[in-house]
Amino acid sequence: MPRSRIRCAIGPRTETDAAHSRWEHFEHGADVGVRGFGATKAAAFEQAALALTAVTTDPAAVQPRERVALACEAPDDELLLAEWLNAIVYEMSTRKMLFSRYAVHIQDGRLSAEAWGEPVDPVRHQPAVEVKGATYTGLRVAPQDAGWVAQTVVDV
Amino acid sequence: MEPDLFEKRSDYEWVIPRRGAMRVPAVIFATEALVRDMDQKVYEQAVNVATLPGIVKASYAMPDAHWGYGFPIGGVAAFDPDEGGVVSAGGVGFDISCGVRCLHTGLARADIEPVQAALAHELSRAIPAGVGSTGEIRLGEKEMDAMLAGGAAWAVQRGWGEPADLERIEERGQMQHAKPACVSAKAKKRQRDEMGTLGSGNHYLEVQEVTDVYDAPIAAAYGLAQGDIVLMIHCGSRGLGHQIGSEFLKRMAVSAAQRGIALPDRELACAPIRSEVGEEYLGAMRAAINCALANRQILTHLVREVFRRMLPRARLPLLYDVSHNTCKVEQHRVDGSRHELYVHRKGATRAFGPGHPDIPAAFRDAGQPVLIGGSMGTGSYVLAGTRESEALAFSSACHGAGRAMSRHQALKTWQGRRVVDELAARGILVKSPSLRGVAEEAPGAYKDVAAVVDAADAAGLARKVARVEPLVCIKG
């Protein structure tokens, strides 16, 4: 199966980040790969989260009106990425919300974050599919090109 | 994949002999054309599964196999607890007990046609579908646990269905040895308002017409004839199952590393069947099976309410209900003796052959009905389990068409509105809250389900009985 990349850049937090911050989807048969790039690990996690939102809807269509605090932890960076994405999936599922802005802080394997979004509006958001959870397929968190990449495949 | 990667055992059986860390061979059931079409990752994943502790006979892939996580989708693998066998959350999938249920209606096309548009509208109003949708049922703590232990039997007790329904569901509608206490508070919270919801993605509810009958005696035993109207529901255990899958994937990844289980890839995370994590997963996974069975039962009730209002002559008894993402304890003959094995089917359907005691008496001689969902706008199929399927792949068959194209590619190729209009011109009414979702699920984004079913039939995994085509499709 041909593998293509779907590129998009959205929401860099600072001008320093702007050089690095972007997200893309990568193809995976029945499911979808989410990949974030950032100047820091935390920025790459934020971008991966935007890629997650984009599986369901266009992040630009989601207004960052309500703030939700999230936290998770894991024994290593890669499991932490999966936990982070799963924490968002959980909030999307239980609050029936979509998020378009994320701020992540990572220290000693612990992640704390804030996500901004709004309740799902089927007409305006045209949400295509709900994400069931993050898998460990294609899971990678590593320094790359003077920044960081954070990616995995999510089950839809 | 290139067919010369395999030893060809027959036109429908392709073998990867045991080598390296593989404990058993890997076997793919497919035609040469389907093998050529399969992702190389199916090969790698089938080989990886063959390396896991306690695997018995072979790692199998069905004709609709495609790249999954850990195990391929369309993967079947059985593990022996006496040989250190494992259970894997990735070997079941996140949508635990996702499956297909088929209902008779007793109606013909002529009964549906005058009310087709109104029926589509009423079904779309009655069935909560799509991202963010909720059902009307709210379960408190005690009722949640009762549902997780009772499955469809719980739903029937609460008035959502008939006792006769239970005979027509795998496990008679109630998976035994479920442990609601092993299901996390988060998983239960995720399910709080999702009972009786269809979900999104490839899940659907369809009103269908039987267009072809291939095996008249078995079709008769199932109560199917050409021109009959039936109804199929494809969905799973909703947020609860997804949360259990995610949580145990992590626990298994961490515990496998601690136990020194060497995994070719972390995505194969698993735990010994006889371990704390393994037993807790099995208890939670069985509770999720009950959640899926209860969910399809509640959806059945909602459908019956609509038909009662609109087509009061209709009766909607169950034909059958199958799950295609499970791990079940089954007795199978291996090397001349019977063994109790933990059979993982991920995107694969149980397909017990004629005479099996777990098949309802009404069609025990015919074999278990195997319900294969197609994409919207194409056909779905009813097959029957065969006797030879047990020796081939622990009585398993395919589950659907499988995607031929990524969601992104589909979105670039089709517009949702056009897909809806084109299908309407062919007499198929699609109702969905999301046109983007419709575009991503366009019929052309899926492989040819007929080729998959023909391969399953020719390989002997299951026998083709009937084909159905949709008249109404409710999508999430």
XYZ file of C-alpha atoms in Angstrom:
632
model
C 0.000 0.000 0.000
C 1.420 3.390 -0.896
C 2.246 5.530 2.093
C 1.632 9.207 1.794
C 1.840 12.086 4.166
C -0.784 14.655 4.787
C 0.853 17.812 5.945
C -0.558 20.672 7.857
C 0.767 23.333 10.171
C -1.329 24.845 12.875
C -1.102 26.749 16.096
C 2.592 27.271 16.918
C 2.833 28.731 20.403
C 5.799 31.004 19.853
C 7.908 32.225 16.979
C 10.708 29.899 18.039
C 8.300 26.977 17.813
C 7.020 28.101 14.461
C 10.014 26.673 12.642
C 9.244 23.224 14.006
C 5.593 23.040 14.968
C 3.368 21.149 12.589
C 1.401 17.964 12.387
C 0.558 15.417 9.761
C -1.287 12.166 9.326
C 0.459 9.103 8.002
C -1.393 6.276 6.377
C -2.124 2.980 8.021
C -4.586 0.653 6.256
C -7.808 0.823 8.239
C -6.609 3.267 10.905
C -4.779 6.598 10.947
C -1.267 7.616 11.994
C -0.883 10.893 13.902
C 2.469 12.686 13.958
C 3.521 15.922 15.614
C 6.744 17.915 15.210
C 7.921 20.565 17.647
C 10.946 22.393 18.977
C 10.479 20.542 22.261
C 9.025 17.177 23.218
C 6.048 18.968 24.755
C 5.454 20.933 21.545
C 5.585 17.710 19.499
C 2.983 16.219 21.876
C 0.757 19.272 21.344
C 0.997 18.874 17.578
C 0.284 15.133 17.780
C -2.855 16.065 19.729
C -3.936 18.423 16.931
C -3.385 15.596 14.467
C -5.653 13.502 16.710
C -8.413 16.137 16.566
C -8.004 16.285 12.779
C -8.904 12.576 12.506
C -12.388 13.545 13.634
C -12.820 17.089 12.331
C -11.000 20.138 10.981
C -9.312 21.662 14.072
C -9.854 25.133 12.575
C -13.609 24.594 12.940
C -13.339 24.017 16.696
C -13.519 27.107 18.866
C -11.281 27.012 21.959
C -14.041 28.211 24.305
C -13.746 25.807 27.250
C -10.634 24.704 29.099
C -10.040 21.187 30.405
C -7.042 20.141 32.528
C -5.436 16.764 31.857
C -2.645 14.767 33.460
C -1.053 11.388 32.889
C 2.165 9.486 33.443
C 4.075 6.548 32.006
C 7.432 4.811 32.434
C 8.857 6.183 29.163
C 8.258 8.873 26.525
C 6.541 6.595 24.033
C 4.053 5.141 26.478
C 3.527 8.702 27.712
C 2.507 9.792 24.201
C -0.029 6.958 24.013
C -1.319 7.892 27.469
C -1.585 11.552 26.469
C -3.594 10.763 23.350
C -5.770 8.353 25.329
C -6.401 11.044 27.942
C -7.704 13.332 25.185
C -9.807 10.538 23.681
C -11.311 9.995 27.139
C -12.194 13.680 27.554
C -13.633 13.847 24.034
C -15.717 10.761 24.751
C -17.027 11.626 28.220
C -17.487 15.372 27.704
C -18.662 15.041 24.068
C -16.152 17.756 23.201
C -13.599 18.478 20.501
C -10.341 20.350 21.191
C -8.345 22.700 19.006
C -5.645 24.083 21.292
C -3.309 22.273 23.625
C -0.608 23.326 26.083
C 1.614 20.526 27.386
C 4.157 20.415 30.176
C 6.320 17.309 30.690
C 8.600 16.606 33.611
C 10.039 13.321 34.900
C 7.609 11.130 32.975
C 4.617 13.153 34.148
C 2.537 15.150 31.765
C 0.195 17.955 32.700
C -1.762 19.814 30.084
C -4.599 22.087 29.222
C -6.899 21.571 26.274
C -9.311 24.157 24.888
C -12.332 23.297 22.808
C -16.108 23.145 22.635
C -18.983 20.636 22.650
C -19.438 18.594 19.470
C -21.763 20.289 17.002
C -22.573 17.629 14.354
C -23.708 20.199 11.783
C -20.752 22.558 12.091
C -18.005 20.019 12.837
C -19.214 17.191 10.565
C -17.284 14.777 12.808
C -16.249 11.861 10.609
C -15.231 9.213 13.088
C -14.498 8.835 16.784
C -11.036 7.681 17.850
C -11.188 4.542 20.001
C -7.678 4.754 21.421
C -3.944 5.055 20.727
C -2.138 1.905 19.616
C 1.606 1.214 19.860
C 1.932 0.742 16.115
C 4.410 3.161 14.602
C 4.881 4.541 18.127
C 7.908 6.830 18.252
C 9.029 9.789 20.331
C 12.528 10.996 19.449
C 14.701 14.021 18.698
C 14.658 14.859 15.003
C 15.976 17.790 12.945
C 16.905 19.914 15.960
C 13.416 19.312 17.362
C 11.181 16.405 18.338
C 8.807 14.036 16.613
C 5.952 12.239 18.411
C 3.800 9.765 16.515
C 1.605 6.678 16.699
C -1.346 5.004 14.993
C -4.795 5.574 16.503
C -7.644 3.086 16.178
C -10.804 4.486 14.597
C 2.544 -9.109 -1.260
C 4.359 -11.368 -3.670
C 2.904 -14.891 -3.579
C 6.406 -16.374 -3.874
C 7.020 -15.298 -0.271
C 4.861 -18.288 0.675
C 4.721 -22.038 0.325
C 1.519 -22.631 -1.566
C -0.435 -25.444 0.113
C -3.465 -24.988 -2.173
C -5.015 -22.260 -4.303
C -6.429 -20.805 -1.079
C -3.787 -21.538 1.557
C -0.421 -19.785 1.730
C 2.106 -20.869 4.347
C 5.058 -19.086 5.934
C 7.126 -21.967 7.344
C 8.455 -21.777 10.875
C 11.805 -19.986 11.096
C 13.757 -17.811 13.499
C 11.750 -17.000 16.620
C 8.509 -18.401 15.166
C 7.079 -21.170 17.353
C 4.574 -22.226 14.670
C 4.054 -21.483 10.973
C 1.803 -18.688 9.731
C -1.013 -19.437 7.285
C -2.946 -17.004 5.118
C -6.231 -18.097 3.545
C -6.813 -16.160 0.329
C -6.769 -16.310 -3.432
C -3.573 -15.333 -5.218
C -5.211 -12.043 -6.211
C -6.115 -11.244 -2.605
C -2.592 -12.129 -1.447
C -1.136 -9.773 -4.065
C -3.451 -7.065 -2.788
C -2.553 -7.514 0.877
C -0.237 -5.185 2.713
C 3.245 -6.533 3.424
C 2.525 -5.738 7.061
C 0.063 -8.651 7.192
C 3.014 -10.945 6.537
C 5.110 -9.315 9.264
C 2.296 -9.273 11.783
C 1.271 -12.886 11.124
C 4.935 -13.877 11.642
C 5.182 -11.808 14.845
C 2.081 -13.458 16.310
C 3.671 -16.855 15.558
C 6.491 -15.999 17.989
C 4.225 -15.531 21.027
C 4.422 -18.002 23.937
C 1.980 -20.905 23.947
C 0.616 -20.389 20.423
C -0.908 -23.582 18.993
C -0.694 -24.950 15.442
C -0.313 -21.722 13.487
C -0.900 -17.989 13.304
C -3.751 -17.551 10.820
C -4.949 -14.696 8.619
C -8.361 -14.654 6.950
C -9.010 -13.574 3.313
C -9.870 -10.021 4.427
C -6.676 -9.631 6.489
C -5.063 -6.236 6.620
C -2.521 -4.292 8.611
C -3.645 -3.990 12.234
C -1.847 -3.183 15.458
C 0.114 -6.118 16.870
C -2.106 -8.764 15.365
C -3.323 -8.294 11.798
C -7.008 -7.507 11.412
C -8.401 -10.796 10.175
C -5.992 -12.603 12.502
C -6.775 -15.808 14.396
C -4.470 -17.318 17.023
C -5.099 -19.886 19.765
C -3.050 -20.177 22.937
C -2.715 -23.057 25.395
C -2.499 -21.984 29.057
C -0.732 -25.273 29.875
C 2.067 -24.266 27.501
C 2.536 -20.775 28.936
C -0.004 -19.320 26.525
C -0.789 -15.617 26.532
C -3.747 -13.326 26.092
C -3.275 -10.062 24.170
C -5.385 -6.894 24.244
C -4.093 -6.056 20.751
C -5.096 -9.562 19.647
C -8.724 -8.748 20.425
C -8.780 -5.107 19.365
C -10.101 -1.978 21.063
C -13.679 -2.431 19.911
C -14.171 -5.567 21.970
C -16.965 -7.811 20.647
C -17.672 -5.588 17.691
C -20.035 -7.703 15.649
C -22.986 -8.098 13.362
C -26.574 -8.959 14.191
C -29.196 -9.918 11.613
C -32.960 -9.673 12.139
C -35.741 -11.095 10.000
C -38.666 -8.790 9.233
C -41.137 -11.087 7.464
C -41.497 -8.339 4.852
C -40.767 -8.111 1.135
C -39.426 -5.214 -0.935
C -42.961 -4.239 -1.939
C -43.773 -3.630 1.735
C -40.768 -1.365 2.209
C -40.765 0.666 -0.991
C -43.853 2.817 -0.235
C -42.403 3.842 3.142
C -38.680 3.624 2.410
C -37.905 7.324 2.872
C -40.041 7.634 5.997
C -38.528 4.463 7.435
C -35.002 5.768 6.818
C -35.950 9.026 8.511
C -37.556 7.362 11.529
C -34.666 4.933 11.975
C -32.164 7.795 11.833
C -34.165 9.605 14.528
C -34.481 6.544 16.759
C -30.893 5.273 16.522
C -28.296 7.564 18.132
C -25.347 7.555 15.723
C -22.158 9.501 15.161
C -19.492 11.258 17.216
C -20.839 12.765 20.432
C -24.251 11.047 20.273
C -25.809 9.669 23.438
C -28.530 7.167 24.254
C -31.466 7.718 26.569
C -30.452 5.029 29.037
C -28.356 6.100 32.033
C -26.860 3.349 34.132
C -26.045 3.809 37.796
C -23.204 1.886 39.374
C -25.253 -1.183 40.259
C -27.054 -1.374 36.936
C -23.758 -0.911 35.087
C -22.340 -3.957 36.874
C -25.526 -5.929 36.221
C -25.256 -5.067 32.520
C -21.573 -6.043 32.405
C -22.355 -9.415 33.986
C -25.615 -10.039 32.150
C -25.139 -8.867 28.561
C -28.139 -9.250 26.273
C -29.837 -11.358 28.960
C -29.736 -8.291 31.225
C -31.238 -6.165 28.442
C -34.062 -8.655 27.873
C -34.805 -8.720 31.626
C -35.139 -4.955 31.506
C -37.671 -5.221 28.691
C -35.429 -4.566 25.691
C -36.234 -7.680 23.702
C -37.652 -11.176 23.984
C -36.241 -14.205 25.806
C -36.281 -16.013 22.435
C -33.653 -13.530 21.195
C -31.063 -14.985 23.540
C -31.029 -18.394 21.828
C -29.843 -16.656 18.669
C -26.811 -14.901 20.161
C -23.357 -16.359 20.710
C -22.949 -17.410 24.363
C -26.772 -17.279 24.547
C -26.462 -13.548 25.001
C -24.432 -13.666 28.201
C -20.666 -14.148 28.302
C -19.812 -16.194 31.375
C -17.005 -15.321 33.816
C -17.229 -11.601 33.171
C -15.795 -9.565 36.038
C -17.303 -6.083 36.257
C -14.902 -5.374 39.147
C -11.993 -5.607 36.654
C -13.515 -2.807 34.556
C -12.103 0.572 35.563
C -14.207 3.480 36.758
C -13.065 5.398 33.664
C -14.297 2.689 31.316
C -17.649 2.657 33.092
C -17.881 6.440 32.963
C -17.199 6.360 29.243
C -20.200 4.068 28.846
C -22.532 6.023 31.121
C -24.543 7.555 28.264
C -23.512 5.331 25.358
C -25.865 2.350 25.812
C -27.960 1.898 22.706
C -25.719 3.976 20.439
C -24.381 2.886 17.073
C -21.011 4.633 17.097
C -19.271 5.981 13.997
C -16.784 4.939 11.322
C -17.671 1.646 9.686
C -20.575 0.932 12.034
C -24.032 0.895 10.517
C -27.597 -0.280 10.644
C -29.093 -1.415 7.350
C -32.433 -2.547 5.995
C -31.500 -5.080 3.326
C -33.037 -7.314 0.694
C -31.914 -10.894 0.068
C -30.778 -10.749 -3.564
C -29.193 -14.179 -3.982
C -29.429 -17.558 -2.331
C -26.475 -19.882 -2.946
C -27.355 -22.777 -0.653
C -31.112 -23.302 -0.556
C -31.287 -25.936 2.225
C -29.137 -23.909 4.635
C -30.923 -20.680 3.698
C -34.218 -22.408 4.460
C -32.877 -23.566 7.819
C -31.911 -19.960 8.563
C -35.338 -18.755 7.419
C -33.968 -16.817 4.434
C -35.432 -16.685 0.924
C -34.758 -14.478 -2.069
C -36.661 -11.192 -1.798
C -36.857 -11.275 2.010
C -36.185 -8.044 3.861
C -33.725 -8.346 6.759
C -31.995 -5.853 9.002
C -28.329 -5.864 10.004
C -26.646 -3.984 12.846
C -22.852 -3.608 12.948
C -21.407 -2.129 16.146
C -19.536 -3.019 19.310
C -18.866 -2.279 22.957
C -18.636 1.496 22.507
C -16.483 3.620 24.813
C -16.293 0.990 27.533
C -14.586 -1.550 25.302
C -12.274 1.080 23.817
C -11.153 2.189 27.270
C -10.528 -1.400 28.449
C -8.475 -2.079 25.318
C -6.354 1.060 25.825
C -5.771 0.473 29.531
C -4.782 -3.171 29.242
C -2.533 -2.536 26.247
C -0.452 -0.352 28.561
C -0.602 -2.741 31.515
C 0.441 -5.643 29.292
C 3.285 -3.651 27.715
C 4.645 -2.761 31.140
C 4.148 -6.222 32.656
C 5.597 -8.069 29.641
C 8.806 -6.067 30.011
C 8.886 -6.807 33.754
C 8.301 -10.536 33.170
C 11.018 -10.733 30.539
C 8.621 -11.764 27.754
C 10.578 -10.940 24.605
C 8.317 -9.175 22.121
C 9.356 -8.386 18.540
C 7.389 -5.175 18.982
C 5.705 -3.474 21.912
C 2.426 -3.473 20.011
C 2.271 -7.252 20.634
C 1.845 -6.541 24.367
C 0.424 -9.601 26.087
C 0.283 -11.358 29.445
C 0.262 -15.027 30.439
C -3.315 -16.328 30.636
C -2.441 -17.512 34.132
C -1.250 -14.210 35.530
C -2.908 -11.409 37.434
C -2.932 -9.069 34.432
C -4.072 -11.850 32.094
C -6.936 -12.909 34.345
C -8.036 -9.340 34.977
C -8.011 -8.599 31.255
C -10.093 -11.691 30.534
C -12.605 -10.656 33.220
C -12.827 -7.107 31.858
C -12.855 -8.219 28.201
C -15.753 -10.617 28.901
C -17.622 -7.777 30.610
C -17.050 -5.715 27.447
C -18.454 -8.584 25.358
C -21.586 -8.365 27.506
C -21.658 -4.612 26.960
C -21.590 -5.130 23.171
C -24.298 -7.803 23.344
C -26.470 -5.545 25.524
C -25.852 -2.633 23.173
C -26.927 -4.549 20.074
C -29.940 -5.827 22.038
C -31.025 -2.295 22.962
C -30.548 -1.152 19.355
C -32.719 -4.098 18.302
C -35.415 -2.875 20.659
C -35.233 0.651 19.194
C -35.545 -0.766 15.678
C -38.539 -2.893 16.658
C -40.259 0.170 18.098
C -39.879 1.971 14.772
C -41.216 -0.994 12.812
C -44.098 -1.409 15.261
C -45.171 2.145 14.531
C -44.592 2.136 10.796
C -45.051 -1.456 9.678
C -47.093 -3.110 12.416
C -47.355 -6.368 10.455
C -43.615 -6.897 10.718
C -42.104 -9.215 13.301
C -38.366 -8.920 13.844
C -36.975 -12.113 15.377
C -33.214 -12.595 15.423
C -31.515 -14.664 12.780
C -28.222 -14.543 14.665
C -25.634 -12.303 16.368
C -21.882 -12.791 15.892
C -18.902 -11.003 17.425
C -15.662 -10.591 15.478
C -13.270 -9.062 18.054
C -12.953 -11.550 20.906
C -10.859 -14.023 22.842
C -12.893 -17.097 23.800
C -12.150 -20.342 25.580
C -12.990 -23.204 23.239
C -12.338 -26.931 22.950
C -10.418 -27.830 19.808
C -8.813 -31.017 18.537
C -5.065 -30.636 18.092
C -2.852 -33.577 17.099
C -5.589 -36.066 17.925
C -6.521 -34.823 21.392
C -8.862 -32.145 22.655
C -7.434 -29.012 24.209
C -8.957 -26.043 25.958
C -7.603 -23.067 24.037
C -7.911 -19.282 24.224
C -8.831 -18.381 20.664
C -8.183 -14.768 19.639
C -10.219 -13.556 16.695
C -9.476 -9.992 15.692
C -11.604 -9.066 12.736
C -12.516 -12.713 12.318
C -15.807 -14.506 12.938
C -16.348 -17.714 14.884
C -17.718 -20.263 12.426
C -18.716 -23.491 14.194
C -19.590 -26.341 11.847
C -22.756 -28.467 11.734
C -23.541 -30.347 14.933
C -21.631 -28.067 17.283
C -23.500 -27.946 20.619
C -23.227 -24.147 20.874
C -25.317 -23.628 17.714
C -29.070 -23.051 18.269
C -31.012 -26.299 17.814
C -33.085 -24.809 14.982
C -30.116 -24.825 12.633
C -27.538 -26.986 14.371
C -27.409 -29.318 11.352
C -26.708 -26.388 9.025
C -23.750 -24.877 10.876
C -23.431 -21.534 12.634
C -24.562 -18.462 10.694
C -21.573 -16.255 9.831
C -22.577 -12.657 9.114
C -20.231 -10.691 6.865
C -20.744 -6.950 6.596
C -19.954 -5.162 3.354
C -19.556 -1.442 2.839
C -22.626 0.744 2.392
C -23.861 0.426 -1.133
C -22.429 -3.034 -1.675
C -23.634 -6.420 -0.581
C -23.302 -8.178 2.737
C -23.322 -11.948 3.089
C -24.635 -14.757 5.234
C -22.363 -17.795 5.382
C -22.474 -21.020 7.384
C -19.709 -22.636 9.426
C -18.275 -25.862 8.016
C -16.969 -29.040 9.603
C -13.558 -28.622 7.967
C -13.118 -25.111 9.354
C -12.088 -26.488 12.740
C -9.027 -28.195 11.281
C -8.279 -25.215 9.020
C -8.380 -22.298 11.506
C -10.090 -23.242 14.779
C -13.529 -22.733 13.197
C -13.011 -19.166 12.001
C -13.918 -17.149 8.927
C -13.571 -13.619 7.589
C -15.549 -10.632 8.912
C -15.888 -8.017 6.174
C -14.408 -6.321 3.189
C -11.486 -4.413 4.685
C -10.413 -0.987 3.506
C -8.732 -0.602 0.138
C -8.037 3.084 0.657
C -7.172 5.301 3.620
C -9.738 7.704 5.049
C -7.716 10.649 3.783
C -7.538 9.254 0.269
C -11.280 8.563 0.327
C -11.951 12.135 1.429
C -9.897 13.416 -1.490
C -11.684 11.092 -3.917
C -15.357 11.487 -2.977
C -17.748 14.135 -1.736
C -20.207 12.944 0.891
C -23.208 14.611 -0.754
C -22.460 12.987 -4.099
C -22.051 9.567 -2.520
C -25.458 9.980 -0.831
C -27.072 11.140 -4.100
C -25.532 8.384 -6.211
C -26.628 5.719 -3.773
C -30.135 7.257 -3.628
C -30.308 7.005 -7.427
C -29.630 3.274 -6.995
C -32.429 2.991 -4.428
C -30.187 3.019 -1.346
C -31.047 5.718 1.217
C -28.131 6.753 3.429
C -28.687 8.744 6.624
C -25.697 10.108 8.496
C -25.018 13.164 10.647
C -21.667 13.622 8.864
C -21.125 13.971 5.120
C -17.391 13.805 5.729
C -18.014 10.465 7.447
C -19.984 9.268 4.402
C -17.140 10.253 2.050
C -14.606 8.383 4.205
C -16.887 5.328 4.133
C -17.649 5.496 0.391
C -18.216 2.027 -1.093
C -15.164 2.433 -3.345
C -12.893 2.869 -0.307
C -13.439 -0.791 0.529
C -12.200 -3.960 -1.075
C -14.559 -6.193 -2.980
C -16.384 -8.116 -0.266
C -17.524 -10.690 -2.847
C -13.914 -11.702 -3.523
C -13.293 -12.115 0.214
C -16.415 -14.213 0.710
C -15.692 -16.359 -2.356
C -12.186 -17.039 -1.015
C -13.566 -18.017 2.418
C -16.047 -20.334 0.711
C -13.471 -21.880 -1.606
C -10.979 -22.358 1.240
C -13.660 -24.205 3.220
C -13.655 -21.736 6.136
C -17.397 -21.133 5.717
C -20.063 -21.838 3.116
C -21.765 -19.098 1.132
C -25.513 -19.079 1.846
C -27.029 -15.759 0.792
C -26.242 -12.230 -0.323
C -28.116 -9.114 0.760
C -28.156 -5.533 -0.532
C -29.064 -2.413 1.423
C -32.200 -0.327 0.916
C -31.606 1.904 3.920
C -28.274 2.593 5.618
C -27.947 4.466 8.928
C -24.317 5.548 9.460
C -22.594 7.138 12.410
